[in-house]
């Protein structure tokens, strides 16, 4: 098998496991076990873990290897604030785009698609790359938000509708309210994240 294909397969598999919440935040990722599970050598596994470190999905701890980052309330609030700030940057230069079919009815996927659509409408490609990275880091959290916040689905529908009928001031207001609400509920969202697997 081509080593490039193996490396990409291993990266995709580990990333999918992280986003799919196979592991809780703080979990140690053992390269040897991952290599065995993925029927790959250690080299593509280590390469994938280093690549995921660059995306902020994995961290290396001195003396104990690779781990999923622990998430605490201040860190989660910072991630929501960063998502908000990226949204504001993208919306400053935003040109509405037609909506595309949602990739999945899953709330986390719909949320990621919504903010990706905002970033795609910007004239700066870096907004989209940064938004995709923060979306990956928030993916597990977005999966449990409905357990801590009532009406999340309706809130998302309102944002989706507003992007289909653009009014920049209204979009800015809704995006701000979306992120502030999550910042205030960060503790409850984290409890939902760590309570369930």
PDB file of N, CA, C and O in Angstrom, residues 90-117:
ATOM      1  N   UNK A  90     -15.170  37.460   9.509  1.00  0.00           N
ATOM      2  CA  UNK A  90     -15.694  36.966   8.238  1.00  0.00           C
ATOM      3  C   UNK A  90     -16.898  37.779   7.780  1.00  0.00           C
ATOM      4  O   UNK A  90     -17.026  38.117   6.603  1.00  0.00           O
ATOM      5  N   UNK A  91     -17.778  38.128   8.711  1.00  0.00           N
ATOM      6  CA  UNK A  91     -18.980  38.879   8.351  1.00  0.00           C
ATOM      7  C   UNK A  91     -18.667  40.307   7.917  1.00  0.00           C
ATOM      8  O   UNK A  91     -19.431  40.912   7.168  1.00  0.00           O
ATOM      9  N   UNK A  92     -17.553  40.819   8.364  1.00  0.00           N
ATOM     10  CA  UNK A  92     -17.163  42.172   7.952  1.00  0.00           C
ATOM     11  C   UNK A  92     -16.962  42.231   6.433  1.00  0.00           C
ATOM     12  O   UNK A  92     -17.180  43.259   5.807  1.00  0.00           O
ATOM     13  N   UNK A  93     -16.535  41.129   5.841  1.00  0.00           N
ATOM     14  CA  UNK A  93     -16.252  41.072   4.401  1.00  0.00           C
ATOM     15  C   UNK A  93     -17.140  40.042   3.710  1.00  0.00           C
ATOM     16  O   UNK A  93     -16.753  39.442   2.716  1.00  0.00           O
ATOM     17  N   UNK A  94     -18.330  39.842   4.247  1.00  0.00           N
ATOM     18  CA  UNK A  94     -19.180  38.733   3.828  1.00  0.00           C
ATOM     19  C   UNK A  94     -20.020  39.057   2.613  1.00  0.00           C
ATOM     20  O   UNK A  94     -20.646  40.110   2.517  1.00  0.00           O
ATOM     21  N   UNK A  95     -20.045  38.109   1.678  1.00  0.00           N
ATOM     22  CA  UNK A  95     -20.950  38.147   0.545  1.00  0.00           C
ATOM     23  C   UNK A  95     -21.823  36.907   0.662  1.00  0.00           C
ATOM     24  O   UNK A  95     -21.285  35.795   0.694  1.00  0.00           O
ATOM     25  N   UNK A  96     -23.135  37.065   0.759  1.00  0.00           N
ATOM     26  CA  UNK A  96     -23.998  35.897   0.938  1.00  0.00           C
ATOM     27  C   UNK A  96     -23.811  34.863  -0.168  1.00  0.00           C
ATOM     28  O   UNK A  96     -23.622  35.211  -1.331  1.00  0.00           O
ATOM     29  N   UNK A  97     -23.840  33.618   0.241  1.00  0.00           N
ATOM     30  CA  UNK A  97     -23.774  32.501  -0.692  1.00  0.00           C
ATOM     31  C   UNK A  97     -25.054  31.703  -0.567  1.00  0.00           C
ATOM     32  O   UNK A  97     -25.640  31.649   0.510  1.00  0.00           O
ATOM     33  N   UNK A  98     -25.466  31.049  -1.653  1.00  0.00           N
ATOM     34  CA  UNK A  98     -26.661  30.207  -1.531  1.00  0.00           C
ATOM     35  C   UNK A  98     -26.396  29.058  -0.573  1.00  0.00           C
ATOM     36  O   UNK A  98     -25.278  28.571  -0.452  1.00  0.00           O
ATOM     37  N   UNK A  99     -27.454  28.647   0.119  1.00  0.00           N
ATOM     38  CA  UNK A  99     -27.288  27.546   1.065  1.00  0.00           C
ATOM     39  C   UNK A  99     -27.081  26.247   0.296  1.00  0.00           C
ATOM     40  O   UNK A  99     -27.498  26.107  -0.850  1.00  0.00           O
ATOM     41  N   UNK A 100     -26.399  25.337   0.955  1.00  0.00           N
ATOM     42  CA  UNK A 100     -26.166  24.007   0.390  1.00  0.00           C
ATOM     43  C   UNK A 100     -26.895  23.007   1.264  1.00  0.00           C
ATOM     44  O   UNK A 100     -27.175  23.284   2.433  1.00  0.00           O
ATOM     45  N   UNK A 101     -27.176  21.819   0.732  1.00  0.00           N
ATOM     46  CA  UNK A 101     -27.807  20.806   1.580  1.00  0.00           C
ATOM     47  C   UNK A 101     -26.917  20.508   2.787  1.00  0.00           C
ATOM     48  O   UNK A 101     -25.694  20.473   2.677  1.00  0.00           O
ATOM     49  N   UNK A 102     -27.533  20.338   3.943  1.00  0.00           N
ATOM     50  CA  UNK A 102     -26.785  20.046   5.158  1.00  0.00           C
ATOM     51  C   UNK A 102     -26.145  18.667   5.037  1.00  0.00           C
ATOM     52  O   UNK A 102     -26.774  17.739   4.527  1.00  0.00           O
ATOM     53  N   UNK A 103     -24.888  18.527   5.496  1.00  0.00           N
ATOM     54  CA  UNK A 103     -24.204  17.245   5.377  1.00  0.00           C
ATOM     55  C   UNK A 103     -24.824  16.153   6.241  1.00  0.00           C
ATOM     56  O   UNK A 103     -24.677  14.988   5.972  1.00  0.00           O
ATOM     57  N   UNK A 104     -25.519  16.553   7.262  1.00  0.00           N
ATOM     58  CA  UNK A 104     -26.066  15.598   8.231  1.00  0.00           C
ATOM     59  C   UNK A 104     -27.082  16.344   9.077  1.00  0.00           C
ATOM     60  O   UNK A 104     -26.952  17.535   9.298  1.00  0.00           O
ATOM     61  N   UNK A 105     -28.094  15.649   9.562  1.00  0.00           N
ATOM     62  CA  UNK A 105     -29.042  16.319  10.456  1.00  0.00           C
ATOM     63  C   UNK A 105     -28.469  16.518  11.861  1.00  0.00           C
ATOM     64  O   UNK A 105     -29.075  17.183  12.682  1.00  0.00           O
ATOM     65  N   UNK A 106     -27.295  15.940  12.130  1.00  0.00           N
ATOM     66  CA  UNK A 106     -26.701  16.064  13.459  1.00  0.00           C
ATOM     67  C   UNK A 106     -26.406  17.536  13.750  1.00  0.00           C
ATOM     68  O   UNK A 106     -25.864  18.255  12.913  1.00  0.00           O
ATOM     69  N   UNK A 107     -26.770  17.944  14.948  1.00  0.00           N
ATOM     70  CA  UNK A 107     -26.652  19.347  15.323  1.00  0.00           C
ATOM     71  C   UNK A 107     -25.226  19.878  15.190  1.00  0.00           C
ATOM     72  O   UNK A 107     -25.015  20.983  14.676  1.00  0.00           O
ATOM     73  N   UNK A 108     -24.234  19.118  15.640  1.00  0.00           N
ATOM     74  CA  UNK A 108     -22.842  19.581  15.562  1.00  0.00           C
ATOM     75  C   UNK A 108     -22.433  19.791  14.110  1.00  0.00           C
ATOM     76  O   UNK A 108     -21.769  20.783  13.781  1.00  0.00           O
ATOM     77  N   UNK A 109     -22.831  18.881  13.219  1.00  0.00           N
ATOM     78  CA  UNK A 109     -22.485  19.032  11.802  1.00  0.00           C
ATOM     79  C   UNK A 109     -23.190  20.239  11.185  1.00  0.00           C
ATOM     80  O   UNK A 109     -22.607  20.969  10.387  1.00  0.00           O
ATOM     81  N   UNK A 110     -24.451  20.447  11.550  1.00  0.00           N
ATOM     82  CA  UNK A 110     -25.189  21.612  11.039  1.00  0.00           C
ATOM     83  C   UNK A 110     -24.548  22.907  11.526  1.00  0.00           C
ATOM     84  O   UNK A 110     -24.440  23.878  10.780  1.00  0.00           O
ATOM     85  N   UNK A 111     -24.139  22.929  12.805  1.00  0.00           N
ATOM     86  CA  UNK A 111     -23.509  24.124  13.357  1.00  0.00           C
ATOM     87  C   UNK A 111     -22.194  24.406  12.651  1.00  0.00           C
ATOM     88  O   UNK A 111     -21.916  25.546  12.264  1.00  0.00           O
ATOM     89  N   UNK A 112     -21.387  23.367  12.463  1.00  0.00           N
ATOM     90  CA  UNK A 112     -20.117  23.543  11.751  1.00  0.00           C
ATOM     91  C   UNK A 112     -20.357  24.052  10.329  1.00  0.00           C
ATOM     92  O   UNK A 112     -19.638  24.937   9.854  1.00  0.00           O
ATOM     93  N   UNK A 113     -21.365  23.500   9.658  1.00  0.00           N
ATOM     94  CA  UNK A 113     -21.670  23.922   8.291  1.00  0.00           C
ATOM     95  C   UNK A 113     -22.124  25.386   8.250  1.00  0.00           C
ATOM     96  O   UNK A 113     -21.768  26.136   7.341  1.00  0.00           O
ATOM     97  N   UNK A 114     -22.900  25.803   9.243  1.00  0.00           N
ATOM     98  CA  UNK A 114     -23.374  27.187   9.289  1.00  0.00           C
ATOM     99  C   UNK A 114     -22.197  28.173   9.415  1.00  0.00           C
ATOM    100  O   UNK A 114     -22.106  29.135   8.665  1.00  0.00           O
ATOM    101  N   UNK A 115     -21.284  27.886  10.355  1.00  0.00           N
ATOM    102  CA  UNK A 115     -20.158  28.806  10.531  1.00  0.00           C
ATOM    103  C   UNK A 115     -19.161  28.701   9.389  1.00  0.00           C
ATOM    104  O   UNK A 115     -18.512  29.688   9.037  1.00  0.00           O
ATOM    105  N   UNK A 116     -19.084  27.532   8.754  1.00  0.00           N
ATOM    106  CA  UNK A 116     -18.253  27.403   7.556  1.00  0.00           C
ATOM    107  C   UNK A 116     -18.832  28.255   6.427  1.00  0.00           C
ATOM    108  O   UNK A 116     -18.099  28.889   5.677  1.00  0.00           O
ATOM    109  N   UNK A 117     -20.149  28.285   6.331  1.00  0.00           N
ATOM    110  CA  UNK A 117     -20.806  29.117   5.308  1.00  0.00           C
ATOM    111  C   UNK A 117     -20.512  30.603   5.531  1.00  0.00           C
ATOM    112  O   UNK A 117     -20.261  31.346   4.592  1.00  0.00           O
TER     113      UNK A 117
END
